[in-house]
mmCIF file with all atom_site columns, C-alpha atoms in Angstrom:
data_model
loop_
_atom_site.group_PDB
_atom_site.id
_atom_site.type_symbol
_atom_site.label_atom_id
_atom_site.label_alt_id
_atom_site.label_comp_id
_atom_site.label_asym_id
_atom_site.label_entity_id
_atom_site.label_seq_id
_atom_site.pdbx_PDB_ins_code
_atom_site.Cartn_x
_atom_site.Cartn_y
_atom_site.Cartn_z
_atom_site.occupancy
_atom_site.B_iso_or_equiv
_atom_site.pdbx_formal_charge
_atom_site.auth_seq_id
_atom_site.auth_comp_id
_atom_site.auth_asym_id
_atom_site.auth_atom_id
_atom_site.pdbx_PDB_model_num
ATOM 1   C CA . GLN T 1 1   ? 103.697 99.754  144.959 1.00 77.00 ? 972  GLN T CA 1
ATOM 2   C CA . VAL T 1 2   ? 106.602 101.628 143.393 1.00 85.00 ? 973  VAL T CA 1
ATOM 3   C CA . GLN T 1 3   ? 106.782 102.290 139.683 1.00 92.00 ? 974  GLN T CA 1
ATOM 4   C CA . LEU T 1 4   ? 110.030 103.051 137.870 1.00 95.00 ? 975  LEU T CA 1
ATOM 5   C CA . VAL T 1 5   ? 110.010 104.455 134.350 1.00 96.00 ? 976  VAL T CA 1
ATOM 6   C CA . GLU T 1 6   ? 113.203 104.800 132.313 1.00 97.00 ? 977  GLU T CA 1
ATOM 7   C CA . SER T 1 7   ? 113.734 107.136 129.392 1.00 97.00 ? 978  SER T CA 1
ATOM 8   C CA . GLY T 1 8   ? 116.572 108.521 127.306 1.00 97.00 ? 979  GLY T CA 1
ATOM 9   C CA . GLY T 1 9   ? 117.769 105.460 125.425 1.00 98.00 ? 980  GLY T CA 1
ATOM 10  C CA . GLY T 1 10  ? 118.505 105.496 121.736 1.00 98.00 ? 981  GLY T CA 1
ATOM 11  C CA . LEU T 1 11  ? 121.082 105.047 119.010 1.00 98.00 ? 982  LEU T CA 1
ATOM 12  C CA . VAL T 1 12  ? 124.436 106.796 119.304 1.00 98.00 ? 983  VAL T CA 1
ATOM 13  C CA . GLN T 1 13  ? 127.819 106.505 117.619 1.00 98.00 ? 984  GLN T CA 1
ATOM 14  C CA . ALA T 1 14  ? 130.859 105.284 119.509 1.00 98.00 ? 985  ALA T CA 1
ATOM 15  C CA . GLY T 1 15  ? 132.346 108.100 121.540 1.00 98.00 ? 986  GLY T CA 1
ATOM 16  C CA . GLY T 1 16  ? 129.004 109.814 121.943 1.00 98.00 ? 987  GLY T CA 1
ATOM 17  C CA . SER T 1 17  ? 126.898 110.445 125.026 1.00 98.00 ? 988  SER T CA 1
ATOM 18  C CA . LEU T 1 18  ? 123.437 109.659 126.362 1.00 98.00 ? 989  LEU T CA 1
ATOM 19  C CA . ARG T 1 19  ? 121.657 110.489 129.596 1.00 98.00 ? 990  ARG T CA 1
ATOM 20  C CA . LEU T 1 20  ? 119.172 107.998 130.972 1.00 98.00 ? 991  LEU T CA 1
ATOM 21  C CA . SER T 1 21  ? 116.477 109.026 133.430 1.00 98.00 ? 992  SER T CA 1
ATOM 22  C CA . CYS T 1 22  ? 114.465 106.936 135.882 1.00 96.00 ? 993  CYS T CA 1
ATOM 23  C CA . ALA T 1 23  ? 111.395 108.506 137.467 1.00 94.00 ? 994  ALA T CA 1
ATOM 24  C CA . ALA T 1 24  ? 109.967 106.873 140.591 1.00 90.00 ? 995  ALA T CA 1
ATOM 25  C CA . SER T 1 25  ? 106.317 107.081 141.619 1.00 89.00 ? 996  SER T CA 1
ATOM 26  C CA . GLY T 1 26  ? 103.689 105.200 143.608 1.00 80.00 ? 997  GLY T CA 1
ATOM 27  C CA . ARG T 1 27  ? 102.797 104.724 147.258 1.00 59.00 ? 998  ARG T CA 1
ATOM 28  C CA . ARG T 1 28  ? 106.386 105.072 148.400 1.00 60.00 ? 999  ARG T CA 1
ATOM 29  C CA . ARG T 1 29  ? 107.302 108.740 148.239 1.00 59.00 ? 1000 ARG T CA 1
ATOM 30  C CA . THR T 1 30  ? 110.672 108.904 150.001 1.00 61.00 ? 1001 THR T CA 1
ATOM 31  C CA . PHE T 1 31  ? 113.868 106.986 149.338 1.00 61.00 ? 1002 PHE T CA 1
ATOM 32  C CA . SER T 1 32  ? 116.243 108.343 151.979 1.00 70.00 ? 1003 SER T CA 1
ATOM 33  C CA . ASN T 1 33  ? 117.701 104.927 152.865 1.00 78.00 ? 1004 ASN T CA 1
ATOM 34  C CA . ASP T 1 34  ? 117.080 103.274 149.511 1.00 85.00 ? 1005 ASP T CA 1
ATOM 35  C CA . VAL T 1 35  ? 119.576 102.216 146.876 1.00 92.00 ? 1006 VAL T CA 1
ATOM 36  C CA . MET T 1 36  ? 118.897 103.049 143.243 1.00 93.00 ? 1007 MET T CA 1
ATOM 37  C CA . GLY T 1 37  ? 120.779 101.045 140.662 1.00 96.00 ? 1008 GLY T CA 1
ATOM 38  C CA . TRP T 1 38  ? 121.306 100.765 136.934 1.00 98.00 ? 1009 TRP T CA 1
ATOM 39  C CA . PHE T 1 39  ? 121.716 97.347  135.337 1.00 98.00 ? 1010 PHE T CA 1
ATOM 40  C CA . ARG T 1 40  ? 122.082 96.280  131.727 1.00 98.00 ? 1011 ARG T CA 1
ATOM 41  C CA . GLN T 1 41  ? 121.379 93.125  129.789 1.00 98.00 ? 1012 GLN T CA 1
ATOM 42  C CA . ALA T 1 42  ? 122.448 92.134  126.295 1.00 96.00 ? 1013 ALA T CA 1
ATOM 43  C CA . PRO T 1 43  ? 120.786 89.203  124.474 1.00 91.00 ? 1014 PRO T CA 1
ATOM 44  C CA . GLY T 1 44  ? 121.864 85.858  125.893 1.00 92.00 ? 1015 GLY T CA 1
ATOM 45  C CA . THR T 1 45  ? 123.542 87.376  128.947 1.00 94.00 ? 1016 THR T CA 1
ATOM 46  C CA . GLU T 1 46  ? 122.652 87.765  132.593 1.00 94.00 ? 1017 GLU T CA 1
ATOM 47  C CA . ARG T 1 47  ? 121.555 91.135  133.851 1.00 96.00 ? 1018 ARG T CA 1
ATOM 48  C CA . GLY T 1 48  ? 124.688 92.883  135.101 1.00 97.00 ? 1019 GLY T CA 1
ATOM 49  C CA . PHE T 1 49  ? 125.460 95.721  137.459 1.00 98.00 ? 1020 PHE T CA 1
ATOM 50  C CA . VAL T 1 50  ? 126.357 99.127  136.029 1.00 98.00 ? 1021 VAL T CA 1
ATOM 51  C CA . ALA T 1 51  ? 126.101 101.709 138.807 1.00 98.00 ? 1022 ALA T CA 1
ATOM 52  C CA . ALA T 1 52  ? 124.261 102.478 142.028 1.00 97.00 ? 1023 ALA T CA 1
ATOM 53  C CA . VAL T 1 53  ? 123.608 105.448 144.281 1.00 94.00 ? 1024 VAL T CA 1
ATOM 54  C CA . ARG T 1 54  ? 122.441 105.543 147.876 1.00 90.00 ? 1025 ARG T CA 1
ATOM 55  C CA . TRP T 1 55  ? 119.609 108.045 148.015 1.00 83.00 ? 1026 TRP T CA 1
ATOM 56  C CA . ASN T 1 56  ? 120.772 109.842 151.129 1.00 79.00 ? 1027 ASN T CA 1
ATOM 57  C CA . PRO T 1 57  ? 123.659 110.407 151.333 1.00 84.00 ? 1028 PRO T CA 1
ATOM 58  C CA . GLY T 1 58  ? 124.433 110.107 147.638 1.00 88.00 ? 1029 GLY T CA 1
ATOM 59  C CA . THR T 1 59  ? 127.222 107.549 147.821 1.00 92.00 ? 1030 THR T CA 1
ATOM 60  C CA . THR T 1 60  ? 128.001 106.001 144.428 1.00 96.00 ? 1031 THR T CA 1
ATOM 61  C CA . ASP T 1 61  ? 129.362 102.691 143.165 1.00 97.00 ? 1032 ASP T CA 1
ATOM 62  C CA . TYR T 1 62  ? 130.388 101.728 139.617 1.00 98.00 ? 1033 TYR T CA 1
ATOM 63  C CA . ALA T 1 63  ? 131.269 98.637  137.684 1.00 98.00 ? 1034 ALA T CA 1
ATOM 64  C CA . ASP T 1 64  ? 134.906 98.666  136.561 1.00 97.00 ? 1035 ASP T CA 1
ATOM 65  C CA . SER T 1 65  ? 133.862 98.614  132.913 1.00 97.00 ? 1036 SER T CA 1
ATOM 66  C CA . VAL T 1 66  ? 132.088 101.981 133.164 1.00 98.00 ? 1037 VAL T CA 1
ATOM 67  C CA . LYS T 1 67  ? 134.027 103.793 135.874 1.00 98.00 ? 1038 LYS T CA 1
ATOM 68  C CA . GLY T 1 68  ? 135.333 107.103 134.571 1.00 98.00 ? 1039 GLY T CA 1
ATOM 69  C CA . ARG T 1 69  ? 132.815 107.158 131.718 1.00 98.00 ? 1040 ARG T CA 1
ATOM 70  C CA . PHE T 1 70  ? 129.419 106.878 133.431 1.00 98.00 ? 1041 PHE T CA 1
ATOM 71  C CA . THR T 1 71  ? 128.045 109.023 136.239 1.00 98.00 ? 1042 THR T CA 1
ATOM 72  C CA . ILE T 1 72  ? 125.015 108.172 138.369 1.00 98.00 ? 1043 ILE T CA 1
ATOM 73  C CA . SER T 1 73  ? 123.152 110.927 140.186 1.00 95.00 ? 1044 SER T CA 1
ATOM 74  C CA . ARG T 1 74  ? 119.766 111.640 141.707 1.00 91.00 ? 1045 ARG T CA 1
ATOM 75  C CA . ASP T 1 75  ? 117.367 114.557 142.121 1.00 89.00 ? 1046 ASP T CA 1
ATOM 76  C CA . ASN T 1 76  ? 115.585 114.216 145.459 1.00 81.00 ? 1047 ASN T CA 1
ATOM 77  C CA . ALA T 1 77  ? 112.854 116.734 144.639 1.00 84.00 ? 1048 ALA T CA 1
ATOM 78  C CA . LYS T 1 78  ? 111.942 114.941 141.408 1.00 89.00 ? 1049 LYS T CA 1
ATOM 79  C CA . ASN T 1 79  ? 112.388 111.385 142.747 1.00 87.00 ? 1050 ASN T CA 1
ATOM 80  C CA . THR T 1 80  ? 114.540 110.756 139.712 1.00 93.00 ? 1051 THR T CA 1
ATOM 81  C CA . VAL T 1 81  ? 117.863 109.010 139.172 1.00 95.00 ? 1052 VAL T CA 1
ATOM 82  C CA . TYR T 1 82  ? 120.076 109.650 136.151 1.00 97.00 ? 1053 TYR T CA 1
ATOM 83  C CA . LEU T 1 83  ? 122.832 107.822 134.348 1.00 98.00 ? 1054 LEU T CA 1
ATOM 84  C CA . GLN T 1 84  ? 125.089 110.079 132.300 1.00 98.00 ? 1055 GLN T CA 1
ATOM 85  C CA . MET T 1 85  ? 126.960 107.923 129.803 1.00 98.00 ? 1056 MET T CA 1
ATOM 86  C CA . ASN T 1 86  ? 129.972 109.408 128.035 1.00 98.00 ? 1057 ASN T CA 1
ATOM 87  C CA . SER T 1 87  ? 132.567 107.916 125.685 1.00 98.00 ? 1058 SER T CA 1
ATOM 88  C CA . LEU T 1 88  ? 130.144 105.159 124.752 1.00 98.00 ? 1059 LEU T CA 1
ATOM 89  C CA . LYS T 1 89  ? 131.482 101.942 123.241 1.00 98.00 ? 1060 LYS T CA 1
ATOM 90  C CA . PRO T 1 90  ? 129.746 99.265  121.150 1.00 97.00 ? 1061 PRO T CA 1
ATOM 91  C CA . ASP T 1 91  ? 130.112 96.920  124.154 1.00 96.00 ? 1062 ASP T CA 1
ATOM 92  C CA . ASP T 1 92  ? 127.768 99.236  126.059 1.00 98.00 ? 1063 ASP T CA 1
ATOM 93  C CA . THR T 1 93  ? 124.907 98.169  123.781 1.00 98.00 ? 1064 THR T CA 1
ATOM 94  C CA . ALA T 1 94  ? 122.179 96.625  125.945 1.00 98.00 ? 1065 ALA T CA 1
ATOM 95  C CA . VAL T 1 95  ? 118.792 97.169  127.500 1.00 98.00 ? 1066 VAL T CA 1
ATOM 96  C CA . TYR T 1 96  ? 119.316 99.359  130.543 1.00 98.00 ? 1067 TYR T CA 1
ATOM 97  C CA . TYR T 1 97  ? 117.129 98.879  133.601 1.00 98.00 ? 1068 TYR T CA 1
ATOM 98  C CA . CYS T 1 98  ? 116.545 101.091 136.596 1.00 97.00 ? 1069 CYS T CA 1
ATOM 99  C CA . ALA T 1 99  ? 116.035 99.323  139.923 1.00 96.00 ? 1070 ALA T CA 1
ATOM 100 C CA . ALA T 1 100 ? 115.293 100.202 143.542 1.00 92.00 ? 1071 ALA T CA 1
ATOM 101 C CA . HIS T 1 101 ? 116.412 98.372  146.686 1.00 91.00 ? 1072 HIS T CA 1
ATOM 102 C CA . VAL T 1 102 ? 114.132 99.448  149.523 1.00 86.00 ? 1073 VAL T CA 1
ATOM 103 C CA . ARG T 1 103 ? 115.918 100.246 152.788 1.00 80.00 ? 1074 ARG T CA 1
ATOM 104 C CA . GLY T 1 104 ? 119.017 98.823  151.239 1.00 76.00 ? 1075 GLY T CA 1
ATOM 105 C CA . ILE T 1 105 ? 122.331 97.892  152.747 1.00 80.00 ? 1076 ILE T CA 1
ATOM 106 C CA . TRP T 1 106 ? 125.214 99.516  150.936 1.00 86.00 ? 1077 TRP T CA 1
ATOM 107 C CA . PRO T 1 107 ? 126.633 98.388  148.580 1.00 87.00 ? 1078 PRO T CA 1
ATOM 108 C CA . ARG T 1 108 ? 124.359 96.199  146.470 1.00 88.00 ? 1079 ARG T CA 1
ATOM 109 C CA . ARG T 1 109 ? 125.467 94.850  143.095 1.00 93.00 ? 1080 ARG T CA 1
ATOM 110 C CA . GLY T 1 110 ? 123.287 91.794  142.609 1.00 94.00 ? 1081 GLY T CA 1
ATOM 111 C CA . TRP T 1 111 ? 120.143 92.093  140.504 1.00 94.00 ? 1082 TRP T CA 1
ATOM 112 C CA . TYR T 1 112 ? 118.358 89.690  142.852 1.00 94.00 ? 1083 TYR T CA 1
ATOM 113 C CA . GLU T 1 113 ? 118.822 92.133  145.740 1.00 93.00 ? 1084 GLU T CA 1
ATOM 114 C CA . TYR T 1 114 ? 116.569 94.787  144.195 1.00 94.00 ? 1085 TYR T CA 1
ATOM 115 C CA . ASP T 1 115 ? 112.836 95.036  144.837 1.00 92.00 ? 1086 ASP T CA 1
ATOM 116 C CA . TYR T 1 116 ? 111.466 97.126  141.964 1.00 93.00 ? 1087 TYR T CA 1
ATOM 117 C CA . TRP T 1 117 ? 112.359 97.375  138.294 1.00 96.00 ? 1088 TRP T CA 1
ATOM 118 C CA . GLY T 1 118 ? 111.630 99.624  135.376 1.00 97.00 ? 1089 GLY T CA 1
ATOM 119 C CA . GLN T 1 119 ? 110.633 98.384  131.937 1.00 97.00 ? 1090 GLN T CA 1
ATOM 120 C CA . GLY T 1 120 ? 114.056 98.960  130.401 1.00 97.00 ? 1091 GLY T CA 1
ATOM 121 C CA . THR T 1 121 ? 115.295 101.274 127.682 1.00 98.00 ? 1092 THR T CA 1
ATOM 122 C CA . GLN T 1 122 ? 117.394 100.221 124.695 1.00 98.00 ? 1093 GLN T CA 1
ATOM 123 C CA . VAL T 1 123 ? 120.842 101.731 124.216 1.00 98.00 ? 1094 VAL T CA 1
ATOM 124 C CA . THR T 1 124 ? 122.592 100.951 120.940 1.00 98.00 ? 1095 THR T CA 1
ATOM 125 C CA . VAL T 1 125 ? 126.130 102.149 120.233 1.00 98.00 ? 1096 VAL T CA 1
ATOM 126 C CA . SER T 1 126 ? 127.325 101.863 116.652 1.00 98.00 ? 1097 SER T CA 1
ATOM 127 C CA . SER T 1 127 ? 130.970 101.501 115.679 1.00 93.00 ? 1098 SER T CA 1
#
């Protein structure tokens, strides 16, 4: 069983920055061929793709709405994936979820393609 725990959410003004972290733990200790993704969900909407990184090599993929503003990265030694969010907009307000696709085929943008999920962390961007 793999556990994913997000942190770093909060309240920020438009134009500000936040860095989300997702720490992985459990029986699975390596993620060399795994895909780690970030998704977000606002009330009344379907969970949508934000960004993903292939663990090794660290290939990245971004939704058009965040490309150029968000950066996904990972720290192999810490089994942690990050989402650096810059130039935040009110439309970025949502619960952000970390997800893992075990032995994934690149790329993967559908929430249903991921095997493990974190509990979510709230990001609120004020205007």
